[in-house]
CSV table of C-alpha atoms and ligand atoms in Angstrom, one decimal:
chain,number,residue,atom,x,y,z
Z,1,UNK,CA,14.6,-12.8,6.3
Z,2,UNK,CA,15.3,-16.2,4.8
Z,3,UNK,CA,16.0,-16.5,1.1
Z,4,UNK,CA,13.6,-18.3,-1.2
Z,5,UNK,CA,14.9,-21.4,-3.0
Z,6,UNK,CA,13.1,-22.4,-6.2
Z,7,UNK,CA,13.8,-25.4,-8.3
Z,8,UNK,CA,12.3,-24.4,-11.6
Z,9,UNK,CA,10.7,-26.2,-14.5
Z,10,UNK,CA,7.4,-27.4,-12.9
Z,11,UNK,CA,4.2,-26.2,-14.7
Z,12,UNK,CA,1.8,-24.6,-12.1
Z,13,UNK,CA,-1.6,-26.2,-12.0
Z,14,UNK,CA,-4.7,-25.7,-9.9
Z,15,UNK,CA,-6.6,-22.8,-8.3
Z,16,UNK,CA,-5.3,-19.8,-6.3
Z,17,UNK,CA,-7.3,-17.3,-4.2
Z,18,UNK,CA,-6.4,-13.7,-4.4
Z,19,UNK,CA,-6.4,-11.5,-1.3
Z,20,UNK,CA,-7.5,-7.9,-0.8
Z,21,UNK,CA,-5.8,-5.1,-2.8
Z,22,UNK,CA,-2.7,-3.8,-1.1
Z,23,UNK,CA,-2.9,-0.3,-2.5
Z,24,UNK,CA,-6.5,0.0,-1.4
Z,25,UNK,CA,-5.9,-1.5,2.1
Z,26,UNK,CA,-3.1,1.0,2.8
Z,27,UNK,CA,-5.5,3.9,2.0
Z,28,UNK,CA,-8.6,2.6,3.7
Z,29,UNK,CA,-6.8,1.9,7.0
Z,30,UNK,CA,-5.8,5.5,7.5
Z,31,UNK,CA,-9.1,6.7,6.1
Z,32,UNK,CA,-10.8,5.0,9.0
Z,33,UNK,CA,-9.2,7.7,11.3
Z,34,UNK,CA,-11.6,10.2,9.8
Z,35,UNK,CA,-14.6,8.5,11.4
Z,36,UNK,CA,-15.8,9.3,14.9
Z,37,UNK,CA,-16.6,5.7,15.7
Z,38,UNK,CA,-15.5,2.2,14.7
Z,39,UNK,CA,-15.2,1.0,11.1
Z,40,UNK,CA,-14.9,-2.7,10.3
Z,41,UNK,CA,-12.6,-3.4,7.4
Z,42,UNK,CA,-12.9,-6.8,5.8
Z,43,UNK,CA,-10.7,-8.7,3.3
Z,44,UNK,CA,-7.4,-7.0,4.4
Z,45,UNK,CA,-4.5,-9.0,2.9
Z,46,UNK,CA,-2.0,-10.8,5.1
Z,47,UNK,CA,1.0,-8.7,4.1
Z,48,UNK,CA,3.6,-6.8,5.9
Z,49,UNK,CA,2.5,-3.3,4.7
Z,50,UNK,CA,-0.9,-3.9,6.4
Z,51,UNK,CA,0.7,-5.2,9.6
Z,52,UNK,CA,2.9,-2.1,9.7
Z,53,UNK,CA,0.0,0.2,9.1
Z,54,UNK,CA,-2.0,-1.5,11.9
Z,55,UNK,CA,1.1,-0.9,14.1
Z,56,UNK,CA,1.2,2.8,13.1
Z,57,UNK,CA,-2.5,3.3,13.9
Z,58,UNK,CA,-2.2,1.3,17.2
Z,59,UNK,CA,0.7,3.5,18.3
Z,60,UNK,CA,-1.4,6.6,17.4
Z,61,UNK,CA,-4.1,5.5,19.8
Z,62,UNK,CA,-6.6,3.7,17.5
Z,63,UNK,CA,-8.3,0.7,19.2
Z,64,UNK,CA,-7.8,-2.2,16.9
Z,65,UNK,CA,-9.6,-5.5,17.2
Z,66,UNK,CA,-9.1,-8.6,15.0
Z,67,UNK,CA,-12.3,-10.4,14.3
Z,68,UNK,CA,-11.8,-14.2,14.6
Z,69,UNK,CA,-14.5,-14.9,12.1
Z,70,UNK,CA,-14.2,-13.4,8.6
Z,71,UNK,CA,-11.2,-13.2,6.3
Z,72,UNK,CA,-8.7,-10.4,7.3
Z,73,UNK,CA,-11.4,-8.5,9.3
Z,74,UNK,CA,-10.3,-5.8,11.7
Z,75,UNK,CA,-12.3,-3.2,13.7
Z,76,UNK,CA,-10.7,0.2,13.9
Z,77,UNK,CA,-12.0,2.6,16.6
Z,78,UNK,CA,-10.4,6.1,16.4
Z,79,UNK,CA,-12.8,7.7,18.8
Z,80,UNK,CA,-10.1,8.6,21.4
Z,81,UNK,CA,-7.8,10.4,19.0
Z,82,UNK,CA,-7.2,14.1,19.4
Z,83,UNK,CA,-5.3,16.9,17.7
Z,84,UNK,CA,-1.5,16.9,17.9
Z,85,UNK,CA,-1.3,13.1,17.7
Z,86,UNK,CA,2.0,11.9,16.4
Z,87,UNK,CA,2.7,9.1,13.9
Z,88,UNK,CA,5.7,6.9,14.9
Z,89,UNK,CA,8.6,8.0,12.6
Z,90,UNK,CA,10.4,4.7,12.4
Z,91,UNK,CA,7.2,2.9,11.1
Z,92,UNK,CA,6.1,5.7,8.9
Z,93,UNK,CA,9.5,5.6,7.1
Z,94,UNK,CA,8.9,2.0,6.2
Z,95,UNK,CA,6.2,2.5,3.7
Z,96,UNK,CA,5.1,4.9,1.0
Z,97,UNK,CA,1.4,4.9,1.9
Z,98,UNK,CA,2.1,6.6,5.2
Z,99,UNK,CA,1.7,9.8,3.2
Z,100,UNK,CA,-2.1,9.3,3.6
Z,101,UNK,CA,-1.7,10.2,7.3
Z,102,UNK,CA,-1.1,13.8,6.1
Z,103,UNK,CA,-4.5,14.1,4.4
Z,104,UNK,CA,-6.3,12.3,7.2
Z,105,UNK,CA,-4.9,14.3,10.1
Z,106,UNK,CA,-5.2,17.5,8.2
Z,107,UNK,CA,-8.8,16.7,7.4
Z,108,UNK,CA,-9.8,15.6,10.8
Z,109,UNK,CA,-7.8,17.9,13.1
Z,110,UNK,CA,-6.7,20.8,10.8
Z,111,UNK,CA,-3.0,20.0,11.4
Z,112,UNK,CA,-0.5,17.2,10.7
Z,113,UNK,CA,3.1,16.4,11.2
Z,114,UNK,CA,4.3,13.3,9.4
Z,115,UNK,CA,7.9,12.5,8.3
Z,116,UNK,CA,8.4,11.9,4.6
Z,117,UNK,CA,7.3,8.4,3.5
Z,118,UNK,CA,9.6,5.5,2.6
Z,119,UNK,CA,8.7,2.6,0.4
Z,120,UNK,CA,10.1,0.9,-2.6
Z,121,UNK,CA,13.2,2.4,-4.2
Z,122,UNK,CA,11.9,2.6,-7.7
Z,123,UNK,CA,13.1,6.2,-8.6
Z,124,UNK,CA,12.1,9.6,-7.5
Z,125,UNK,CA,8.6,9.8,-6.0
Z,126,UNK,CA,7.7,13.5,-5.3
Z,127,UNK,CA,4.6,14.5,-3.4
Z,128,UNK,CA,4.3,18.0,-4.8
Z,129,UNK,CA,0.8,17.4,-6.1
Z,130,UNK,CA,-0.4,16.2,-2.7
Z,131,UNK,CA,1.0,19.4,-1.1
Z,132,UNK,CA,-0.5,21.6,-3.9
Z,133,UNK,CA,-3.9,20.1,-3.0
Z,134,UNK,CA,-3.5,20.7,0.7
Z,135,UNK,CA,-2.4,24.3,0.1
Z,136,UNK,CA,-5.4,24.9,-2.2
Z,137,UNK,CA,-7.7,23.7,0.6
Z,138,UNK,CA,-6.2,26.3,2.9
Z,139,UNK,CA,-3.3,24.6,4.7
Z,140,UNK,CA,0.1,26.1,5.3
Z,141,UNK,CA,2.7,23.7,4.3
Z,142,UNK,CA,6.3,23.5,5.5
Z,143,UNK,CA,9.0,21.0,5.6
Z,144,UNK,CA,11.8,20.7,8.3
Z,145,UNK,CA,14.2,17.9,9.0
Z,146,UNK,CA,12.4,15.5,6.8
Z,147,UNK,CA,9.0,16.2,8.4
Z,148,UNK,CA,6.1,17.6,6.5
Z,149,UNK,CA,4.0,20.1,8.6
Z,150,UNK,CA,0.5,21.1,7.7
Z,151,UNK,CA,-1.6,23.7,9.5
Z,152,UNK,CA,-5.0,25.1,8.6
Z,153,UNK,CA,-5.8,27.5,11.5
Z,154,UNK,CA,-9.0,28.7,9.8
Z,155,UNK,CA,-10.2,25.2,8.8
Z,156,UNK,CA,-10.2,23.8,5.3
Z,157,UNK,CA,-12.3,25.2,2.4
Z,158,UNK,CA,-13.4,23.4,-0.7
Z,159,UNK,CA,-11.3,24.3,-3.8
Z,160,UNK,CA,-10.8,23.4,-7.5
Z,161,UNK,CA,-7.6,21.4,-7.8
Z,162,UNK,CA,-6.1,20.4,-11.2
Z,163,UNK,CA,-3.5,17.7,-10.8
Z,164,UNK,CA,-0.5,18.0,-13.2
Z,165,UNK,CA,-0.2,14.3,-13.2
Z,166,UNK,CA,-3.0,11.7,-12.5
Z,167,UNK,CA,-1.4,10.6,-9.3
Z,168,UNK,CA,-3.1,7.9,-7.3
Z,169,UNK,CA,-1.5,9.1,-4.0
Z,170,UNK,CA,-2.4,12.7,-4.6
Z,171,UNK,CA,-6.0,12.0,-5.7
Z,172,UNK,CA,-6.7,9.8,-2.6
Z,173,UNK,CA,-4.8,12.2,-0.2
Z,174,UNK,CA,-6.8,15.2,-1.4
Z,175,UNK,CA,-10.0,13.3,-1.2
Z,176,UNK,CA,-9.2,12.3,2.4
Z,177,UNK,CA,-8.3,15.9,3.4
Z,178,UNK,CA,-11.5,17.3,1.8
Z,179,UNK,CA,-14.0,15.1,3.5
Z,180,UNK,CA,-14.7,17.7,6.2
Z,181,UNK,CA,-13.8,20.8,4.2
Z,182,UNK,CA,-16.3,23.6,4.1
Z,183,UNK,CA,-18.0,23.5,0.6
Z,184,UNK,CA,-17.1,21.5,-2.4
Z,185,UNK,CA,-13.7,20.3,-3.6
Z,186,UNK,CA,-13.2,19.4,-7.2
Z,187,UNK,CA,-10.2,17.3,-8.2
Z,188,UNK,CA,-9.5,17.4,-12.0
Z,189,UNK,CA,-7.2,15.0,-13.8
Z,190,UNK,CA,-7.9,12.6,-10.9
Z,191,UNK,CA,-6.4,9.1,-11.0
Z,192,UNK,CA,-9.1,6.5,-12.0
Z,193,UNK,CA,-7.6,3.3,-10.5
Z,194,UNK,CA,-10.2,1.0,-8.9
Z,195,UNK,CA,-8.5,1.5,-5.5
Z,196,UNK,CA,-9.4,5.3,-5.8
Z,197,UNK,CA,-13.0,4.1,-6.2
Z,198,UNK,CA,-12.6,1.7,-3.3
Z,199,UNK,CA,-11.5,4.5,-1.0
Z,200,UNK,CA,-14.4,6.7,-2.1
Z,201,UNK,CA,-16.8,3.7,-1.5
Z,202,UNK,CA,-15.5,3.4,2.0
Z,203,UNK,CA,-15.8,7.1,2.7
Z,204,UNK,CA,-19.3,7.3,1.3
Z,205,UNK,CA,-20.4,4.2,3.3
Z,206,UNK,CA,-18.9,5.9,6.4
Z,207,UNK,CA,-21.0,9.1,5.7
Z,208,UNK,CA,-18.9,11.2,3.3
Z,209,UNK,CA,-20.2,12.7,0.0
Z,210,UNK,CA,-17.8,11.8,-2.8
Z,211,UNK,CA,-18.9,11.7,-6.4
Z,212,UNK,CA,-17.2,10.8,-9.6
Z,213,UNK,CA,-14.4,8.5,-8.3
Z,214,UNK,CA,-13.3,6.3,-11.3
Z,215,UNK,CA,-13.6,9.3,-13.7
Z,216,UNK,CA,-11.1,12.1,-14.0
Z,217,UNK,CA,-13.3,14.6,-12.1
Z,218,UNK,CA,-14.1,13.9,-8.4
Z,219,UNK,CA,-16.3,16.1,-6.4
Z,220,UNK,CA,-16.3,16.0,-2.6
Z,221,UNK,CA,-19.0,17.9,-0.6
Z,222,UNK,CA,-17.8,18.5,2.9
Z,223,UNK,CA,-19.8,16.9,5.7
Z,224,UNK,CA,-19.6,17.5,9.5
Z,225,UNK,CA,-19.4,13.9,10.8
Z,226,UNK,CA,-18.5,10.4,9.7
Z,227,UNK,CA,-20.1,7.7,11.8
Z,228,UNK,CA,-18.0,4.8,10.4
Z,229,UNK,CA,-19.1,1.6,8.6
Z,230,UNK,CA,-18.3,-1.9,7.4
Z,231,UNK,CA,-16.3,-2.1,4.2
Z,232,UNK,CA,-14.7,-5.0,2.3
Z,233,UNK,CA,-11.4,-4.2,0.4
Z,234,UNK,CA,-11.6,-5.1,-3.4
Z,235,UNK,CA,-9.4,-7.9,-4.7
Z,236,UNK,CA,-5.7,-7.3,-5.6
Z,237,UNK,CA,-5.3,-6.9,-9.4
Z,238,UNK,CA,-1.5,-7.1,-9.2
Z,239,UNK,CA,-1.5,-10.2,-7.2
Z,240,UNK,CA,-3.9,-11.7,-9.7
Z,241,UNK,CA,-1.8,-10.5,-12.6
Z,242,UNK,CA,1.3,-12.1,-11.1
Z,243,UNK,CA,-0.4,-15.5,-10.9
Z,244,UNK,CA,-1.7,-15.1,-14.4
Z,245,UNK,CA,1.8,-14.5,-15.6
Z,246,UNK,CA,3.2,-17.4,-13.5
Z,247,UNK,CA,0.8,-19.7,-15.3
Z,248,UNK,CA,2.2,-18.5,-18.6
Z,249,UNK,CA,5.8,-18.5,-17.6
Z,250,UNK,CA,5.6,-22.1,-16.4
Z,251,UNK,CA,3.4,-23.3,-19.3
Z,252,UNK,CA,0.8,-24.2,-16.7
Z,253,UNK,CA,-2.9,-23.9,-16.2
Z,254,UNK,CA,-4.1,-21.8,-13.3
Z,255,UNK,CA,-7.5,-20.6,-12.2
Z,256,UNK,CA,-7.2,-17.3,-10.3
Z,257,UNK,CA,-10.2,-16.8,-8.0
Z,258,UNK,CA,-11.9,-14.0,-6.0
Z,259,UNK,CA,-11.1,-11.4,-8.5
Z,260,UNK,CA,-12.9,-8.8,-10.6
Z,261,UNK,CA,-12.1,-9.8,-14.2
Z,262,UNK,CA,-13.0,-6.2,-15.5
Z,263,UNK,CA,-10.1,-4.8,-13.5
Z,264,UNK,CA,-7.8,-7.3,-15.2
Z,265,UNK,CA,-8.8,-6.4,-18.8
Z,266,UNK,CA,-5.5,-4.7,-19.6
Z,267,UNK,CA,-3.6,-7.7,-18.4
Z,268,UNK,CA,-5.8,-10.3,-20.1
Z,269,UNK,CA,-5.6,-8.3,-23.4
Z,270,UNK,CA,-1.7,-8.4,-23.4
Z,271,UNK,CA,-1.5,-12.1,-22.3
Z,272,UNK,CA,-3.9,-13.0,-25.2
Z,273,UNK,CA,-1.7,-10.9,-27.6
Z,274,UNK,CA,1.3,-13.0,-26.3
Z,275,UNK,CA,-0.6,-16.1,-27.3
Z,276,UNK,CA,-1.8,-17.3,-23.9
Z,277,UNK,CA,-5.3,-18.7,-23.4
Z,278,UNK,CA,-7.3,-16.5,-21.0
Z,279,UNK,CA,-10.8,-17.5,-20.0
Z,280,UNK,CA,-12.9,-15.5,-17.6
Z,281,UNK,CA,-16.2,-15.9,-15.8
Z,282,UNK,CA,-17.8,-14.1,-12.8
Z,283,UNK,CA,-15.1,-13.9,-10.2
Z,284,UNK,CA,-12.3,-16.0,-11.7
Z,285,UNK,CA,-9.9,-16.1,-14.6
Z,286,UNK,CA,-8.1,-19.1,-16.0
Z,287,UNK,CA,-4.8,-18.8,-17.8
Z,288,UNK,CA,-3.1,-21.6,-19.8
Z,289,UNK,CA,0.4,-21.2,-21.0
Z,290,UNK,CA,1.8,-22.1,-24.5
Z,291,UNK,CA,5.0,-23.6,-25.6
Z,292,UNK,CA,6.5,-20.2,-26.2
Z,293,UNK,CA,4.8,-16.8,-25.9
Z,294,UNK,CA,4.9,-14.2,-28.7
Z,295,UNK,CA,7.0,-11.0,-28.3
Z,296,UNK,CA,5.1,-7.7,-28.1
Z,297,UNK,CA,5.3,-4.0,-27.4
Z,298,UNK,CA,4.0,-2.8,-24.1
Z,299,UNK,CA,3.5,0.6,-22.5
Z,300,UNK,CA,2.5,0.8,-18.9
Z,301,UNK,CA,-0.1,3.5,-18.3
Z,302,UNK,CA,-2.5,4.8,-15.7
Z,303,UNK,CA,-5.8,2.8,-15.4
Z,304,UNK,CA,-7.4,1.5,-17.6
Z,305,UNK,CA,-3.9,1.1,-19.2
Z,306,UNK,CA,-1.5,-1.7,-18.4
Z,307,UNK,CA,-0.5,-1.2,-14.7
Z,308,UNK,CA,3.1,-0.3,-13.9
Z,309,UNK,CA,3.1,-2.7,-11.0
Z,310,UNK,CA,2.5,-5.6,-13.4
Z,311,UNK,CA,5.3,-4.6,-15.7
Z,312,UNK,CA,8.1,-6.5,-14.0
Z,313,UNK,CA,6.5,-10.0,-14.0
Z,314,UNK,CA,5.3,-9.3,-17.6
Z,315,UNK,CA,8.9,-8.6,-18.6
Z,316,UNK,CA,10.0,-12.0,-17.3
Z,317,UNK,CA,7.3,-13.6,-19.5
Z,318,UNK,CA,8.6,-11.6,-22.4
Z,319,UNK,CA,12.2,-12.6,-21.7
Z,320,UNK,CA,11.1,-16.1,-22.8
Z,321,UNK,CA,9.1,-15.0,-25.8
Z,322,UNK,CA,9.8,-15.6,-29.5
Z,323,UNK,CA,11.1,-12.3,-30.9
Z,324,UNK,CA,11.9,-8.9,-29.5
Z,325,UNK,CA,9.7,-7.1,-27.0
Z,326,UNK,CA,9.8,-3.4,-26.0
Z,327,UNK,CA,8.5,-2.4,-22.6
Z,328,UNK,CA,8.1,1.3,-21.8
Z,329,UNK,CA,7.4,2.5,-18.3
Z,330,UNK,CA,5.4,5.6,-17.5
Z,331,UNK,CA,5.5,6.0,-13.7
Z,332,UNK,CA,8.7,5.0,-12.1
Z,333,UNK,CA,12.2,5.7,-13.5
Z,334,UNK,CA,13.7,2.8,-11.5
Z,335,UNK,CA,11.1,0.2,-12.5
Z,336,UNK,CA,13.4,-2.0,-14.5
Z,337,UNK,CA,15.9,-2.9,-11.7
Z,338,UNK,CA,15.0,-6.6,-11.8
Z,339,UNK,CA,16.1,-6.9,-15.4
Z,340,UNK,CA,19.8,-6.6,-14.5
Z,341,UNK,CA,19.3,-9.5,-12.1
Z,342,UNK,CA,17.4,-11.4,-14.8
Z,343,UNK,CA,20.4,-11.2,-17.1
Z,344,UNK,CA,22.3,-13.4,-14.5
Z,345,UNK,CA,19.7,-16.0,-15.3
Z,346,UNK,CA,20.4,-15.8,-19.1
Z,347,UNK,CA,17.9,-13.2,-20.2
Z,348,UNK,CA,18.9,-10.9,-23.1
Z,349,UNK,CA,17.8,-7.4,-22.1
Z,350,UNK,CA,18.9,-3.9,-22.7
Z,351,UNK,CA,17.6,-0.9,-20.6
Z,352,UNK,CA,17.6,2.6,-22.1
Z,353,UNK,CA,16.0,5.0,-19.6
Z,354,UNK,CA,12.4,3.9,-19.1
Z,355,UNK,CA,12.5,1.5,-22.0
Z,356,UNK,CA,13.6,-2.1,-21.9
Z,357,UNK,CA,14.4,-4.0,-25.1
Z,358,UNK,CA,14.0,-7.7,-24.5
Z,359,UNK,CA,15.3,-10.3,-27.0
Z,360,UNK,CA,13.4,-13.5,-26.0
Z,361,UNK,CA,15.6,-16.5,-25.1
Z,362,UNK,CA,14.5,-20.2,-25.1
Z,363,UNK,CA,15.2,-20.7,-21.4
Z,364,UNK,CA,16.5,-19.2,-18.2
Z,365,UNK,CA,18.9,-20.9,-15.8
Z,366,UNK,CA,18.7,-20.7,-12.1
Z,367,UNK,CA,21.1,-18.3,-10.2
Z,368,UNK,CA,21.3,-16.3,-7.0
Z,369,UNK,CA,19.4,-13.1,-7.5
Z,370,UNK,CA,18.4,-10.2,-5.3
Z,371,UNK,CA,15.0,-8.5,-5.0
Z,372,UNK,CA,15.5,-4.8,-4.8
Z,373,UNK,CA,11.8,-3.8,-4.5
Z,374,UNK,CA,8.4,-5.5,-4.2
Z,375,UNK,CA,7.5,-6.0,-7.9
Z,376,UNK,CA,11.1,-6.7,-8.9
Z,377,UNK,CA,11.1,-9.4,-6.2
Z,378,UNK,CA,7.9,-11.0,-7.5
Z,379,UNK,CA,9.3,-11.0,-11.0
Z,380,UNK,CA,12.5,-12.8,-9.9
Z,381,UNK,CA,10.4,-15.4,-8.1
Z,382,UNK,CA,8.5,-16.0,-11.4
Z,383,UNK,CA,11.8,-16.2,-13.3
Z,384,UNK,CA,12.9,-18.9,-10.8
Z,385,UNK,CA,9.8,-20.9,-11.5
Z,386,UNK,CA,10.6,-21.0,-15.2
Z,387,UNK,CA,14.4,-21.5,-14.9
Z,388,UNK,CA,16.2,-24.7,-15.2
Z,389,UNK,CA,18.0,-25.6,-11.9
Z,390,UNK,CA,18.1,-23.7,-8.6
Z,391,UNK,CA,17.3,-20.0,-8.1
Z,392,UNK,CA,17.9,-18.4,-4.7
Z,393,UNK,CA,16.1,-15.1,-4.3
Z,394,UNK,CA,17.3,-12.8,-1.5
Z,395,UNK,CA,15.6,-9.6,-0.3
Z,396,UNK,CA,12.3,-11.4,0.1
Z,397,UNK,CA,11.3,-8.8,2.8
Z,398,UNK,CA,10.3,-6.6,-0.2
Z,399,UNK,CA,8.0,-9.3,-1.6
Z,400,UNK,CA,6.3,-10.0,1.8
Z,401,UNK,CA,5.4,-6.3,2.0
Z,402,UNK,CA,2.9,-6.8,-0.7
Z,403,UNK,CA,2.2,-10.5,-1.5
Z,404,UNK,CA,-0.1,-12.5,0.7
Z,405,UNK,CA,1.6,-15.9,1.4
Z,406,UNK,CA,3.2,-16.1,-2.0
Z,407,UNK,CA,5.5,-19.1,-1.4
Z,408,UNK,CA,2.6,-21.1,0.2
Z,409,UNK,CA,0.3,-20.3,-2.7
Z,410,UNK,CA,2.9,-21.2,-5.3
Z,411,UNK,CA,3.7,-24.5,-3.5
Z,412,UNK,CA,0.0,-25.3,-3.5
Z,413,UNK,CA,0.1,-24.9,-7.3
Z,414,UNK,CA,2.9,-27.4,-7.6
Z,415,UNK,CA,6.0,-25.2,-7.4
Z,416,UNK,CA,9.2,-26.6,-5.7
Z,417,UNK,CA,9.8,-23.8,-3.4
Z,418,UNK,CA,11.4,-23.7,0.1
Z,419,UNK,CA,13.0,-21.1,2.5
Z,420,UNK,CA,16.6,-21.2,3.5
G,501,EPU,N1,4.0,12.2,-9.1
G,501,EPU,C1,4.4,13.5,-9.1
G,501,EPU,N2,4.0,14.3,-8.0
G,501,EPU,C2,3.2,13.8,-7.1
G,501,EPU,C3,2.8,12.5,-7.1
G,501,EPU,C4,3.2,11.7,-8.2
G,501,EPU,O1,5.1,14.0,-10.0
G,501,EPU,O2,2.9,14.6,-6.1
G,501,EPU,C5,4.4,11.3,-10.3
G,501,EPU,C6,5.2,10.2,-9.8
G,501,EPU,O3,6.6,10.5,-9.8
G,501,EPU,C7,4.9,9.1,-10.8
G,501,EPU,C8,3.5,9.4,-11.2
G,501,EPU,O4,3.2,10.7,-10.8
G,501,EPU,O5,5.7,9.3,-12.0
G,501,EPU,C9,2.5,8.5,-10.6
G,501,EPU,O6,2.7,8.4,-9.2
G,501,EPU,P1,1.5,8.1,-8.2
G,501,EPU,O7,1.3,9.2,-7.2
G,501,EPU,O8,0.3,7.6,-8.9
G,501,EPU,O9,2.1,6.8,-7.4
G,501,EPU,P2,2.2,6.6,-5.9
G,501,EPU,O10,1.0,7.1,-5.2
G,501,EPU,O11,3.5,7.0,-5.4
G,501,EPU,C10,0.9,4.3,-6.1
G,501,EPU,C11,1.2,2.9,-5.7
G,501,EPU,C12,2.3,2.3,-6.5
G,501,EPU,C13,2.0,2.4,-8.0
G,501,EPU,C14,1.6,3.8,-8.4
G,501,EPU,C15,1.1,4.0,-9.8
G,501,EPU,C16,0.5,3.0,-3.4
G,501,EPU,C17,0.9,3.0,-2.0
G,501,EPU,N3,1.5,2.9,-4.3
G,501,EPU,O12,2.1,5.0,-5.9
G,501,EPU,O13,2.4,1.0,-6.1
G,501,EPU,O14,3.1,2.0,-8.8
G,501,EPU,O15,0.6,4.3,-7.5
G,501,EPU,O16,0.0,3.2,-10.0
G,501,EPU,O17,-0.6,3.1,-3.7
G,501,EPU,C18,3.5,-1.1,-5.7
G,501,EPU,O18,2.4,-1.5,-5.3
G,501,EPU,O19,4.4,-1.8,-5.9
G,501,EPU,C19,3.6,0.3,-6.0
G,501,EPU,C20,4.8,0.9,-6.3
């Protein structure tokens, strides 16, 4: 994968269109396996995680057709799938969201064997709450040689499941498994992220009966068939947030289009607190930077709090703020890895556990830096846009997993950005 070369210092100006939400796409794609006939999924982002997921499903026997008209539209026909179908291990290990195959295969066939998922190295990422949910529904759970095995010989039965932590992955996975369960499943302390709602919307349009998604109690009444449907993935809040911050970091003026402003409320609120101008209307948001943002205190939290995945780019903005900022992370213990790289560029940062103390500096200077995960990579690209001189970002494969044509979109906004 070529490195990205960025000559910083140019204010970004113009409009950028946001693609479909990664964390929704990587859940709706496997969810389509629950249907008996074809689903058409629209607004899938052009990112590597989606490409890998499509490869996984293709290898499992799903008939996939790309629609020439429409933006990121694919037909997924799982009608020839049968019990005992295996997911290709090498591809499954490449992403976190392959854990949804557990819920889907268990729900549809009463059995699943999927190796433990891979994904970004941002600390320990247990799946105990997923497994607790599957057990409560009646599955036997075992783990051997890195493979999770689920079996529900007597079928699945609806159950009350209280999640110890409002996990996005566990909420969606249990929802997927429970679609065909006998009776009603209740998930309490469910995650409320809009992508949980998006998956429920897909399932309901396909024929499921899911109520309450977006609140902390979700009820799923089991059905006996799912005919499939057409569904458009919601816009990517984190991609939008990244461009909002890019506008601020470069003291630019950028209109971010094809978004749901409500989903960005926690971001807009913090950017306004930092002194940036944020204007919103219908399906766009416009952000104008200021000479120097103000320092602030930030805690990432589950939705509707400030999203953990927008923490790394925000900490780059704060590295240039007037004063001392404190960023505390709730979800991932390895979330601040980009900050060590950022110090190579002149940032003044101290990390203590999940807290980063950021003394704002007047400017960053270009340097070779390495992306260690998806959001860390995006943060370093943003740092390069603000830095004086040349920044070379390696490890761009992490960024392309989750950002739809990022270098092209930034170049269109006026960034001096090339591959080498
Ligand atoms: N947790 C448990 N047990 C579980 C599941 C989660 O203890 O069984 C803990 C985790 O350790 C973490 C917290 O609960 O501290 C939240 O984890 P969650 O399950 O919500 O996260 P995830 O499903 O692993 C998804 C996104 C992440 C995003 C988090 C939080 C996908 C594929 N990934 O991960 O996205 O950070 O939710 O919103 O949806 C990214 O896009 O860059 C990314 C890392």
